[in-house]
Amino acid sequence: MSELSLDGILAHPDAADVDVLERGATVWRDVQVELDESGLRASSSGFALLLAPEPTTPWAVDALIRRVSDLGVTGLAFPATAPIGDSNRALAARLGMTLLRSTRPTRLAAALWQLVEGRDAVALGLVRRVALSIGYQAETISDLLRHLAANLGHGVALVDRDGVLASGGPLPGPGLLSLIDSTKEWIDLASGPEGSVASVAVHSPTRPGVRLVVHGGPMSDTQLRALGVAVEVAMPAVAARILIDQVNEIGDASRSSSLLGDFLEQPVMTAELEQRMLELGWRATGWHAAFRLTGRTYVDPLDILRAVNSELPALSGDASATVRGAGVTGWLTFAEQPTPAELQRVVGRVRHLHNTVRAHLPIATGVGTLASGAAGLARSIGEAHDAAQLALGREESDWFVQIDRFGLEQLLLAWTRSATFRPTAASLFAPLGDVDRRTLQAFLDHESSSVRASAALGVHRNTLAARMRRIEEALGVALDDPDTRLALHLAVRALRDAPPTPERPRTGS
């Protein structure tokens, strides 16, 4: 007979409903399961489970605890109907006795038998639960892990050296993760203050260094060995599910990447193309802000896409992303035009996405401007690509560049690429009327001198000051910033110096 421990009881899946009312002794050499106390025998450091609901009053419980303690029993479990109060717990504490209560005492009895008598029964029980999980038609690896965790009554996770990749049930904490020996070629069993963990290497040709982990609280050696058997049996099904998911992932990425290419290369939006985009949840209508993540060294675009997809739900609006070339292109779509403050919050979330992905992969990120409609989405995607290329050389900006009304370096980049920049500059000044545009141009052309600008415009300085406050509010800028003034001046000059659009020849006489 094996020793029985309180940790072992609490870690058993069939004892999930057990409540610890008082904690005294935690290890027992003998276990008795009886209908009532009349069947108990004297036992040194023993544990007893009584299946009958009596006694029915707290004072009768006190008397029972004393009589059972006189037999040498230091652990006692009752059905949930037993009326145990504070006085009963206080008495058990004085006697050094552990009190438990279970809503399913017959299942607790089976768990006790497995723990002390059935050396292989615990492992067989867990294997049966693994088989139930494998028989379930899981949709993804995460779905499979959730079913394994639910059936085993323990946390289940896929991990590598960087941390948890996917999980079912509670996440393993840093203390448990530190116990795992990732160099083991097969099974690794370990216990520590934070609990116990069994892991096995997962054979995956595309995901080296991955381990399947089953973890729980402190448990006996018998239970930990049984957990090792369970994780070993589950591993082939998990490896197969990973492979299936990867095949599906590659197919989905290829289809969506091809669709994005068709959208960017097709000069006009056709009904057929719009329908294909809608089937993927992509809307060309509304307002769009694109972003682009690309590797600073070689990084598998699918690895970037996996990392991005895990963070997309945290972004505002309808978020989409797909592989495009050597990186990932994504965008956010809004039904209504966001305010400048809302847009900056969105950009902040994209920066958080960038930082999260960059913690694991060497990437650079670019963000395009806000634009509307199908043509605007295509333009924002192009801007995001340009910004990402610029970000590759910008370690001082944490490899993150946003083409917007604030970024001097982004405007300078676009200055050399007029097809991208001039529409961006025009969009920048869209909130301004003709008077405000001329006022801003005069102010910038006269080196931000209110005196000279007001004289050139023929208006009072107070009038100029009111106009400048209105311009700052409309553009969402602070004109006391020298970089902002220079960026705006570049944009003004780009539009002013643009060649005129040739008139179409008239027909007829």
Short mmCIF file of C-alpha atoms in Angstrom, two decimals:
data_model
loop_
_atom_site.label_atom_id
_atom_site.label_comp_id
_atom_site.label_asym_id
_atom_site.label_seq_id
_atom_site.Cartn_x
_atom_site.Cartn_y
_atom_site.Cartn_z
CA MET A 1 0.00 0.00 0.00
CA SER A 2 1.26 3.46 -0.92
CA GLU A 3 1.13 6.42 1.42
CA LEU A 4 -1.77 8.78 0.91
CA SER A 5 -1.16 12.57 0.93
CA LEU A 6 -3.51 15.51 1.04
CA ASP A 7 -1.79 16.97 -2.03
CA GLY A 8 -2.36 13.67 -3.84
CA ILE A 9 -6.07 13.71 -3.00
CA LEU A 10 -6.54 17.30 -4.15
CA ALA A 11 -4.63 16.67 -7.40
CA HIS A 12 -6.77 13.68 -8.40
CA PRO A 13 -9.36 14.51 -11.10
CA ASP A 14 -12.10 12.63 -9.22
CA ALA A 15 -11.54 14.79 -6.15
CA ALA A 16 -12.13 18.15 -7.84
CA ASP A 17 -15.17 18.78 -5.63
CA VAL A 18 -13.35 18.22 -2.32
CA ASP A 19 -13.23 21.15 0.11
CA VAL A 20 -10.58 21.36 2.82
CA LEU A 21 -12.40 22.49 5.98
CA GLU A 22 -9.42 22.15 8.31
CA ARG A 23 -5.81 21.29 7.50
CA GLY A 24 -3.95 19.19 10.05
CA ALA A 25 -2.10 16.01 9.17
CA THR A 26 -1.24 15.75 5.47
CA VAL A 27 0.15 12.20 5.09
CA TRP A 28 -1.52 8.91 6.06
CA ARG A 29 -0.39 5.29 6.10
CA ASP A 30 -3.84 3.69 6.16
CA VAL A 31 -7.16 4.44 4.43
CA GLN A 32 -10.60 3.28 5.46
CA VAL A 33 -13.83 3.84 3.51
CA GLU A 34 -16.93 2.95 5.53
CA LEU A 35 -20.63 3.71 5.57
CA ASP A 36 -20.40 5.10 9.12
CA GLU A 37 -18.05 5.09 12.10
CA SER A 38 -19.18 1.66 13.29
CA GLY A 39 -17.02 0.04 10.62
CA LEU A 40 -13.83 1.90 11.54
CA ARG A 41 -10.92 0.17 13.22
CA ALA A 42 -8.03 1.52 15.24
CA SER A 43 -5.36 2.95 12.93
CA SER A 44 -2.14 4.84 13.44
CA SER A 45 -2.06 7.98 11.28
CA GLY A 46 -5.01 6.77 9.25
CA PHE A 47 -7.51 8.46 6.94
CA ALA A 48 -11.25 7.70 6.99
CA LEU A 49 -14.05 8.48 4.51
CA LEU A 50 -17.60 8.10 5.83
CA LEU A 51 -20.25 7.75 3.11
CA ALA A 52 -23.38 8.15 5.25
CA PRO A 53 -24.74 11.69 5.74
CA GLU A 54 -25.08 11.38 9.54
CA PRO A 55 -24.47 12.92 12.05
CA THR A 56 -27.03 15.67 11.57
CA THR A 57 -26.02 18.27 14.21
CA PRO A 58 -22.75 20.10 14.93
CA TRP A 59 -22.52 18.74 18.51
CA ALA A 60 -22.86 15.19 17.13
CA VAL A 61 -20.07 15.95 14.68
CA ASP A 62 -17.88 17.06 17.63
CA ALA A 63 -18.51 13.75 19.37
CA LEU A 64 -17.74 11.82 16.19
CA ILE A 65 -14.47 13.70 15.65
CA ARG A 66 -13.36 12.86 19.20
CA ARG A 67 -14.22 9.16 18.86
CA VAL A 68 -12.51 8.87 15.46
CA SER A 69 -9.43 10.68 16.79
CA ASP A 70 -9.26 8.17 19.66
CA LEU A 71 -8.91 5.44 17.00
CA GLY A 72 -5.74 7.14 15.66
CA VAL A 73 -7.45 8.63 12.59
CA THR A 74 -5.94 12.02 11.65
CA GLY A 75 -7.82 12.64 8.41
CA LEU A 76 -11.61 12.51 8.05
CA ALA A 77 -13.86 13.13 5.02
CA PHE A 78 -17.62 13.68 5.19
CA PRO A 79 -20.41 13.94 2.61
CA ALA A 80 -21.38 17.50 1.75
CA THR A 81 -24.59 17.19 3.79
CA ALA A 82 -22.71 16.91 7.10
CA PRO A 83 -23.39 20.02 9.28
CA ILE A 84 -19.81 21.08 10.01
CA GLY A 85 -19.37 24.45 11.73
CA ASP A 86 -16.64 26.62 13.19
CA SER A 87 -16.61 24.72 16.49
CA ASN A 88 -16.01 21.44 14.65
CA ARG A 89 -13.09 22.95 12.73
CA ALA A 90 -11.64 24.38 15.93
CA LEU A 91 -11.80 20.97 17.59
CA ALA A 92 -10.11 19.31 14.59
CA ALA A 93 -7.37 21.93 14.71
CA ARG A 94 -6.68 21.18 18.39
CA LEU A 95 -6.49 17.46 17.60
CA GLY A 96 -4.24 17.98 14.53
CA MET A 97 -6.88 16.44 12.27
CA THR A 98 -7.66 17.26 8.65
CA LEU A 99 -11.35 17.63 7.76
CA LEU A 100 -12.59 17.27 4.18
CA ARG A 101 -16.04 17.47 2.65
CA SER A 102 -17.10 16.02 -0.75
CA THR A 103 -20.26 16.39 -2.81
CA ARG A 104 -19.46 13.07 -4.55
CA PRO A 105 -18.10 10.79 -1.81
CA THR A 106 -18.34 7.60 -3.91
CA ARG A 107 -16.05 9.11 -6.57
CA LEU A 108 -13.71 10.23 -3.81
CA ALA A 109 -13.69 6.63 -2.53
CA ALA A 110 -12.63 5.39 -6.00
CA ALA A 111 -9.88 8.03 -6.10
CA LEU A 112 -8.58 6.93 -2.67
CA TRP A 113 -8.45 3.31 -3.83
CA GLN A 114 -6.51 4.25 -6.94
CA LEU A 115 -4.04 6.28 -4.92
CA VAL A 116 -3.23 3.61 -2.32
CA GLU A 117 -4.03 0.23 -3.91
CA GLY A 118 -4.22 0.48 -7.67
CA ARG A 119 -0.68 1.37 -8.61
CA ASP A 120 -1.54 1.28 -12.33
CA ALA A 121 -5.16 2.36 -11.90
CA VAL A 122 -4.33 6.08 -11.78
CA ALA A 123 -2.39 5.85 -15.05
CA LEU A 124 -5.11 3.73 -16.69
CA GLY A 125 -7.75 6.21 -15.61
CA LEU A 126 -5.80 9.11 -17.14
CA VAL A 127 -5.16 7.14 -20.35
CA ARG A 128 -8.89 6.50 -20.65
CA ARG A 129 -9.49 10.24 -20.34
CA VAL A 130 -6.85 10.96 -23.00
CA ALA A 131 -8.60 8.48 -25.32
CA LEU A 132 -11.88 10.36 -24.87
CA SER A 133 -10.14 13.59 -25.86
CA ILE A 134 -8.47 12.06 -28.91
CA GLY A 135 -11.82 10.71 -30.09
CA TYR A 136 -13.22 14.23 -30.10
CA GLN A 137 -13.02 15.95 -33.52
CA ALA A 138 -11.05 19.03 -32.48
CA GLU A 139 -11.10 22.02 -34.81
CA THR A 140 -7.68 23.40 -33.81
CA ILE A 141 -4.76 22.55 -31.55
CA SER A 142 -6.13 24.93 -28.92
CA ASP A 143 -9.49 23.14 -29.08
CA LEU A 144 -7.75 19.78 -28.54
CA LEU A 145 -5.75 21.11 -25.59
CA ARG A 146 -8.92 22.45 -23.96
CA HIS A 147 -10.58 19.03 -24.19
CA LEU A 148 -7.51 17.28 -22.83
CA ALA A 149 -7.44 19.68 -19.89
CA ALA A 150 -11.16 19.25 -19.20
CA ASN A 151 -10.95 15.46 -19.28
CA LEU A 152 -7.69 15.12 -17.35
CA GLY A 153 -8.56 17.68 -14.70
CA HIS A 154 -5.11 19.26 -15.13
CA GLY A 155 -3.68 22.14 -17.13
CA VAL A 156 -2.32 21.23 -20.59
CA ALA A 157 -0.01 23.39 -22.69
CA LEU A 158 2.38 23.47 -25.62
CA VAL A 159 5.61 25.24 -24.72
CA ASP A 160 9.01 25.99 -26.17
CA ARG A 161 12.04 27.82 -24.80
CA ASP A 162 10.29 31.18 -25.21
CA GLY A 163 7.22 30.22 -23.19
CA VAL A 164 3.66 29.01 -23.72
CA LEU A 165 2.50 28.62 -27.33
CA ALA A 166 -1.04 27.36 -26.64
CA SER A 167 -2.87 26.08 -23.61
CA GLY A 168 -5.99 24.48 -22.20
CA GLY A 169 -7.02 25.19 -18.63
CA PRO A 170 -4.82 27.30 -16.35
CA LEU A 171 -1.47 28.50 -17.69
CA PRO A 172 1.67 27.02 -16.16
CA GLY A 173 3.41 29.70 -14.10
CA PRO A 174 7.07 30.69 -14.45
CA GLY A 175 7.97 28.43 -11.52
CA LEU A 176 6.52 25.36 -13.23
CA LEU A 177 8.04 26.28 -16.60
CA SER A 178 11.46 26.54 -14.96
CA LEU A 179 11.16 22.92 -13.81
CA ILE A 180 10.92 21.59 -17.39
CA ASP A 181 14.15 20.16 -18.80
CA SER A 182 13.82 21.09 -22.48
CA THR A 183 16.92 19.03 -23.34
CA LYS A 184 15.16 15.76 -22.52
CA GLU A 185 14.50 13.86 -25.72
CA TRP A 186 11.39 12.20 -24.33
CA ILE A 187 9.56 12.40 -20.99
CA ASP A 188 10.51 14.72 -18.16
CA LEU A 189 8.89 14.59 -14.71
CA ALA A 190 9.47 17.27 -12.09
CA SER A 191 7.97 18.62 -8.87
CA GLY A 192 8.52 21.81 -6.94
CA PRO A 193 6.85 24.18 -4.48
CA GLU A 194 4.44 25.42 -7.16
CA GLY A 195 3.29 21.97 -8.26
CA SER A 196 4.13 19.07 -10.55
CA VAL A 197 4.71 18.89 -14.29
CA ALA A 198 5.08 16.09 -16.83
CA SER A 199 6.28 16.95 -20.33
CA VAL A 200 7.27 15.13 -23.51
CA ALA A 201 9.01 16.29 -26.68
CA VAL A 202 6.59 16.76 -29.59
CA HIS A 203 7.84 15.36 -32.89
CA SER A 204 7.10 18.16 -35.36
CA PRO A 205 9.26 18.76 -38.45
CA THR A 206 8.24 22.43 -38.62
CA ARG A 207 8.17 23.33 -34.90
CA PRO A 208 11.38 22.05 -33.25
CA GLY A 209 11.84 22.33 -29.49
CA VAL A 210 8.12 22.09 -28.65
CA ARG A 211 6.98 20.09 -25.61
CA LEU A 212 3.53 18.94 -24.53
CA VAL A 213 3.04 19.70 -20.84
CA VAL A 214 0.48 18.48 -18.30
CA HIS A 215 0.69 20.23 -14.95
CA GLY A 216 -1.10 20.49 -11.63
CA GLY A 217 -0.59 21.06 -7.95
CA PRO A 218 1.72 19.03 -5.69
CA MET A 219 1.08 15.29 -6.08
CA SER A 220 2.49 11.90 -5.14
CA ASP A 221 5.17 10.11 -7.15
CA THR A 222 2.52 7.62 -8.28
CA GLN A 223 0.35 10.41 -9.67
CA LEU A 224 3.28 12.15 -11.34
CA ARG A 225 4.35 8.92 -13.06
CA ALA A 226 0.76 8.41 -14.19
CA LEU A 227 0.76 11.95 -15.57
CA GLY A 228 3.88 11.03 -17.55
CA VAL A 229 2.05 8.06 -19.10
CA ALA A 230 -0.88 10.28 -20.02
CA VAL A 231 1.27 12.94 -21.70
CA GLU A 232 3.14 10.24 -23.63
CA VAL A 233 -0.11 8.76 -24.96
CA ALA A 234 -1.49 12.19 -25.89
CA MET A 235 1.61 13.40 -27.76
CA PRO A 236 1.05 11.68 -31.17
CA ALA A 237 -2.48 13.11 -31.42
CA VAL A 238 -1.17 16.57 -30.54
CA ALA A 239 1.65 16.32 -33.10
CA ALA A 240 -0.84 15.25 -35.78
CA ARG A 241 -3.15 18.14 -34.92
CA ILE A 242 -0.24 20.60 -35.16
CA LEU A 243 0.58 19.27 -38.64
CA ILE A 244 -3.06 19.53 -39.76
CA ASP A 245 -3.27 23.10 -38.46
CA GLN A 246 -0.08 24.05 -40.25
CA VAL A 247 -1.31 22.63 -43.56
CA ASN A 248 -4.58 24.54 -43.15
CA GLU A 249 -2.67 27.65 -42.11
CA ILE A 250 -0.46 27.57 -45.21
CA GLY A 251 -3.50 27.07 -47.44
CA ASP A 252 -5.44 29.91 -45.83
CA ALA A 253 -2.43 32.26 -45.98
CA SER A 254 -1.85 31.41 -49.65
CA ARG A 255 -5.47 32.11 -50.58
CA SER A 256 -5.68 35.38 -48.66
CA SER A 257 -2.29 36.54 -49.97
CA SER A 258 -3.37 35.84 -53.53
CA LEU A 259 -6.58 37.80 -52.96
CA LEU A 260 -4.69 40.79 -51.59
CA GLY A 261 -2.42 40.69 -54.64
CA ASP A 262 -5.45 40.69 -56.95
CA PHE A 263 -6.92 43.66 -55.07
CA LEU A 264 -3.71 45.73 -55.27
CA GLU A 265 -3.03 44.89 -58.92
CA GLN A 266 -6.57 45.27 -60.29
CA PRO A 267 -7.21 48.87 -61.41
CA VAL A 268 -10.91 48.86 -60.51
CA MET A 269 -12.99 47.05 -57.91
CA THR A 270 -15.18 44.46 -59.59
CA ALA A 271 -18.24 42.79 -58.07
CA GLU A 272 -16.47 39.42 -58.18
CA LEU A 273 -13.41 40.77 -56.35
CA GLU A 274 -15.55 42.53 -53.75
CA GLN A 275 -17.47 39.30 -53.10
CA ARG A 276 -14.25 37.35 -52.61
CA MET A 277 -13.04 39.96 -50.13
CA LEU A 278 -16.33 39.89 -48.22
CA GLU A 279 -16.05 36.11 -47.90
CA LEU A 280 -12.83 36.69 -45.94
CA GLY A 281 -14.41 39.46 -43.89
CA TRP A 282 -12.58 42.22 -45.78
CA ARG A 283 -14.54 45.42 -46.50
CA ALA A 284 -13.31 47.91 -49.09
CA THR A 285 -15.86 50.49 -47.93
CA GLY A 286 -15.30 52.67 -44.88
CA TRP A 287 -12.03 54.09 -43.57
CA HIS A 288 -8.77 52.15 -43.45
CA ALA A 289 -5.37 52.37 -41.79
CA ALA A 290 -2.81 49.80 -42.95
CA PHE A 291 0.26 48.40 -41.23
CA ARG A 292 3.15 46.26 -42.41
CA LEU A 293 5.52 43.98 -40.46
CA THR A 294 8.66 42.68 -42.13
CA GLY A 295 11.71 40.82 -40.85
CA ARG A 296 14.92 42.72 -40.16
CA THR A 297 16.67 39.43 -40.86
CA TYR A 298 15.07 36.40 -42.47
CA VAL A 299 11.89 35.50 -40.61
CA ASP A 300 9.29 33.05 -41.88
CA PRO A 301 6.28 35.25 -42.78
CA LEU A 302 3.99 32.57 -41.34
CA ASP A 303 5.68 32.99 -37.96
CA ILE A 304 4.98 36.74 -38.15
CA LEU A 305 1.38 36.06 -39.20
CA ARG A 306 0.83 33.69 -36.26
CA ALA A 307 2.10 36.31 -33.85
CA VAL A 308 0.00 39.06 -35.46
CA ASN A 309 -3.19 36.97 -35.53
CA SER A 310 -2.90 36.27 -31.81
CA GLU A 311 -2.95 40.04 -31.15
CA LEU A 312 -5.49 41.20 -33.75
CA PRO A 313 -8.52 40.95 -31.42
CA ALA A 314 -6.97 43.68 -29.23
CA LEU A 315 -6.98 46.19 -32.11
CA SER A 316 -9.90 48.54 -32.75
CA GLY A 317 -12.17 48.20 -35.75
CA ASP A 318 -12.27 45.22 -38.11
CA ALA A 319 -8.69 43.94 -38.21
CA SER A 320 -7.32 41.83 -41.07
CA ALA A 321 -3.86 40.51 -41.89
CA THR A 322 -2.22 38.19 -44.39
CA VAL A 323 1.18 37.24 -45.74
CA ARG A 324 2.43 39.51 -48.48
CA GLY A 325 5.89 38.83 -49.89
CA ALA A 326 8.48 38.54 -47.12
CA GLY A 327 6.25 40.08 -44.46
CA VAL A 328 2.71 40.55 -43.22
CA THR A 329 0.32 43.26 -44.38
CA GLY A 330 -2.67 44.17 -42.25
CA TRP A 331 -5.21 46.91 -41.90
CA LEU A 332 -7.98 48.23 -39.69
CA THR A 333 -11.35 49.17 -41.14
CA PHE A 334 -13.82 51.61 -39.55
CA ALA A 335 -17.42 52.29 -40.59
CA GLU A 336 -17.07 55.95 -39.59
CA GLN A 337 -14.03 58.21 -39.82
CA PRO A 338 -12.12 58.12 -36.51
CA THR A 339 -11.26 61.40 -34.87
CA PRO A 340 -7.55 62.33 -34.69
CA ALA A 341 -7.50 61.32 -31.00
CA GLU A 342 -9.16 57.97 -31.76
CA LEU A 343 -6.73 57.35 -34.61
CA GLN A 344 -3.74 58.01 -32.38
CA ARG A 345 -5.10 55.47 -29.87
CA VAL A 346 -5.38 52.97 -32.70
CA VAL A 347 -1.79 53.67 -33.76
CA GLY A 348 -0.79 53.13 -30.13
CA ARG A 349 -2.36 49.68 -30.26
CA VAL A 350 -0.48 48.89 -33.48
CA ARG A 351 2.72 49.97 -31.73
CA HIS A 352 1.84 47.61 -28.87
CA LEU A 353 1.34 44.86 -31.46
CA HIS A 354 4.77 45.71 -32.89
CA ASN A 355 6.40 45.55 -29.45
CA THR A 356 4.71 42.24 -28.62
CA VAL A 357 5.84 40.59 -31.86
CA ARG A 358 9.30 42.18 -31.64
CA ALA A 359 9.82 40.54 -28.24
CA HIS A 360 10.07 37.21 -30.09
CA LEU A 361 10.87 38.05 -33.71
CA PRO A 362 13.28 40.61 -35.27
CA ILE A 363 10.74 42.72 -37.18
CA ALA A 364 10.19 46.29 -38.34
CA THR A 365 6.75 47.88 -38.65
CA GLY A 366 5.31 50.66 -40.80
CA VAL A 367 1.90 52.32 -40.53
CA GLY A 368 0.08 54.12 -43.35
CA THR A 369 -2.30 57.05 -43.15
CA LEU A 370 -6.06 56.89 -42.70
CA ALA A 371 -7.88 56.75 -46.05
CA SER A 372 -11.36 55.89 -47.30
CA GLY A 373 -12.71 53.45 -49.86
CA ALA A 374 -10.97 50.82 -51.95
CA ALA A 375 -8.49 53.29 -53.44
CA GLY A 376 -7.70 54.62 -49.97
CA LEU A 377 -7.07 51.11 -48.65
CA ALA A 378 -4.64 50.41 -51.51
CA ARG A 379 -2.86 53.73 -50.89
CA SER A 380 -2.58 53.13 -47.13
CA ILE A 381 -1.14 49.67 -47.78
CA GLY A 382 1.47 51.20 -50.10
CA GLU A 383 2.35 53.80 -47.47
CA ALA A 384 2.66 51.12 -44.79
CA HIS A 385 5.05 49.19 -47.05
CA ASP A 386 7.17 52.32 -47.58
CA ALA A 387 7.16 53.03 -43.85
CA ALA A 388 8.24 49.48 -43.03
CA GLN A 389 11.16 49.76 -45.45
CA LEU A 390 12.20 52.98 -43.75
CA ALA A 391 11.78 51.38 -40.31
CA LEU A 392 14.34 48.70 -41.19
CA GLY A 393 17.07 51.30 -40.72
CA ARG A 394 15.57 53.12 -37.74
CA GLU A 395 16.79 51.38 -34.61
CA GLU A 396 16.45 54.68 -32.70
CA SER A 397 12.67 54.55 -33.29
CA ASP A 398 12.52 50.87 -32.21
CA TRP A 399 12.06 49.91 -35.86
CA PHE A 400 8.60 51.52 -35.96
CA VAL A 401 7.64 54.28 -38.42
CA GLN A 402 4.24 55.86 -39.01
CA ILE A 403 3.50 57.87 -42.14
CA ASP A 404 1.28 60.55 -40.65
CA ARG A 405 0.95 64.28 -40.27
CA PHE A 406 3.55 64.32 -37.47
CA GLY A 407 6.48 62.33 -38.92
CA LEU A 408 9.14 64.43 -40.57
CA GLU A 409 11.19 61.47 -41.72
CA GLN A 410 8.15 59.79 -43.25
CA LEU A 411 7.30 62.91 -45.25
CA LEU A 412 10.91 63.20 -46.41
CA LEU A 413 10.74 59.59 -47.59
CA ALA A 414 7.53 60.28 -49.47
CA TRP A 415 9.02 63.48 -50.96
CA THR A 416 11.06 61.26 -53.28
CA ARG A 417 8.01 59.13 -54.12
CA SER A 418 5.46 61.62 -55.31
CA ALA A 419 2.88 58.98 -56.28
CA THR A 420 2.60 58.12 -52.60
CA PHE A 421 3.35 61.50 -51.07
CA ARG A 422 1.16 63.96 -52.96
CA PRO A 423 -2.08 62.12 -52.17
CA THR A 424 -0.87 61.90 -48.56
CA ALA A 425 -0.16 65.63 -48.45
CA ALA A 426 -3.53 66.39 -50.01
CA SER A 427 -5.24 64.20 -47.41
CA LEU A 428 -3.29 66.00 -44.67
CA PHE A 429 -4.75 69.39 -45.63
CA ALA A 430 -8.25 68.10 -46.44
CA PRO A 431 -9.73 69.57 -43.20
CA LEU A 432 -8.65 73.10 -44.22
CA GLY A 433 -10.54 75.57 -46.36
CA ASP A 434 -8.84 77.75 -48.97
CA VAL A 435 -8.38 80.69 -46.56
CA ASP A 436 -6.75 78.52 -43.91
CA ARG A 437 -4.50 76.86 -46.49
CA ARG A 438 -3.25 80.24 -47.74
CA THR A 439 -2.81 81.40 -44.14
CA LEU A 440 -0.76 78.32 -43.23
CA GLN A 441 1.37 78.66 -46.38
CA ALA A 442 2.11 82.31 -45.63
CA PHE A 443 2.94 81.55 -42.02
CA LEU A 444 5.39 78.78 -43.02
CA ASP A 445 6.86 80.72 -45.98
CA HIS A 446 7.68 83.62 -43.63
CA GLU A 447 9.54 81.40 -41.16
CA SER A 448 6.65 81.29 -38.67
CA SER A 449 6.75 85.06 -38.16
CA SER A 450 3.28 86.34 -37.20
CA VAL A 451 4.25 89.92 -38.07
CA ARG A 452 5.51 89.15 -41.55
CA ALA A 453 2.76 86.60 -42.31
CA SER A 454 -0.06 88.97 -41.26
CA ALA A 455 1.48 91.73 -43.36
CA ALA A 456 1.73 89.45 -46.40
CA LEU A 457 -1.90 88.40 -45.98
CA GLY A 458 -3.10 91.93 -45.21
CA VAL A 459 -4.83 90.91 -41.97
CA HIS A 460 -4.50 91.91 -38.33
CA ARG A 461 -2.19 89.83 -36.12
CA ASN A 462 -5.14 88.86 -33.92
CA THR A 463 -6.95 87.55 -37.00
CA LEU A 464 -3.88 85.55 -37.95
CA ALA A 465 -3.59 84.14 -34.41
CA ALA A 466 -7.24 83.02 -34.46
CA ARG A 467 -6.75 81.35 -37.84
CA MET A 468 -3.60 79.53 -36.63
CA ARG A 469 -5.42 78.18 -33.57
CA ARG A 470 -8.18 76.94 -35.88
CA ILE A 471 -5.61 75.30 -38.18
CA GLU A 472 -3.86 73.55 -35.28
CA GLU A 473 -7.18 72.17 -34.04
CA ALA A 474 -8.27 71.01 -37.51
CA LEU A 475 -4.95 69.26 -38.24
CA GLY A 476 -4.32 68.04 -34.71
CA VAL A 477 -0.79 69.48 -34.65
CA ALA A 478 1.27 71.81 -32.47
CA LEU A 479 2.96 74.46 -34.62
CA ASP A 480 5.43 75.33 -31.88
CA ASP A 481 7.24 72.08 -32.75
CA PRO A 482 9.99 72.77 -35.34
CA ASP A 483 9.83 69.27 -36.89
CA THR A 484 6.10 69.60 -37.37
CA ARG A 485 6.49 73.01 -39.04
CA LEU A 486 9.15 71.68 -41.41
CA ALA A 487 7.06 68.61 -42.26
CA LEU A 488 4.03 70.77 -43.00
CA HIS A 489 6.12 73.14 -45.10
CA LEU A 490 7.39 70.22 -47.19
CA ALA A 491 3.80 69.10 -47.73
CA VAL A 492 2.68 72.62 -48.67
CA ARG A 493 5.50 72.96 -51.19
CA ALA A 494 4.85 69.51 -52.65
CA LEU A 495 1.27 70.47 -53.47
CA ARG A 496 2.14 73.99 -54.61
CA ASP A 497 4.96 72.81 -56.88
CA ALA A 498 3.07 69.83 -58.34
CA PRO A 499 2.73 70.05 -62.15
CA PRO A 500 -0.79 71.05 -63.23
CA THR A 501 -3.09 68.32 -64.42
CA PRO A 502 -3.38 68.61 -68.22
CA GLU A 503 -6.83 69.53 -69.50
CA ARG A 504 -8.68 67.03 -71.63
CA PRO A 505 -8.97 68.10 -75.27
CA ARG A 506 -12.40 69.42 -76.10
CA THR A 507 -14.46 67.73 -78.76
CA GLY A 508 -16.54 69.53 -81.32
CA SER A 509 -16.23 73.11 -82.59
#
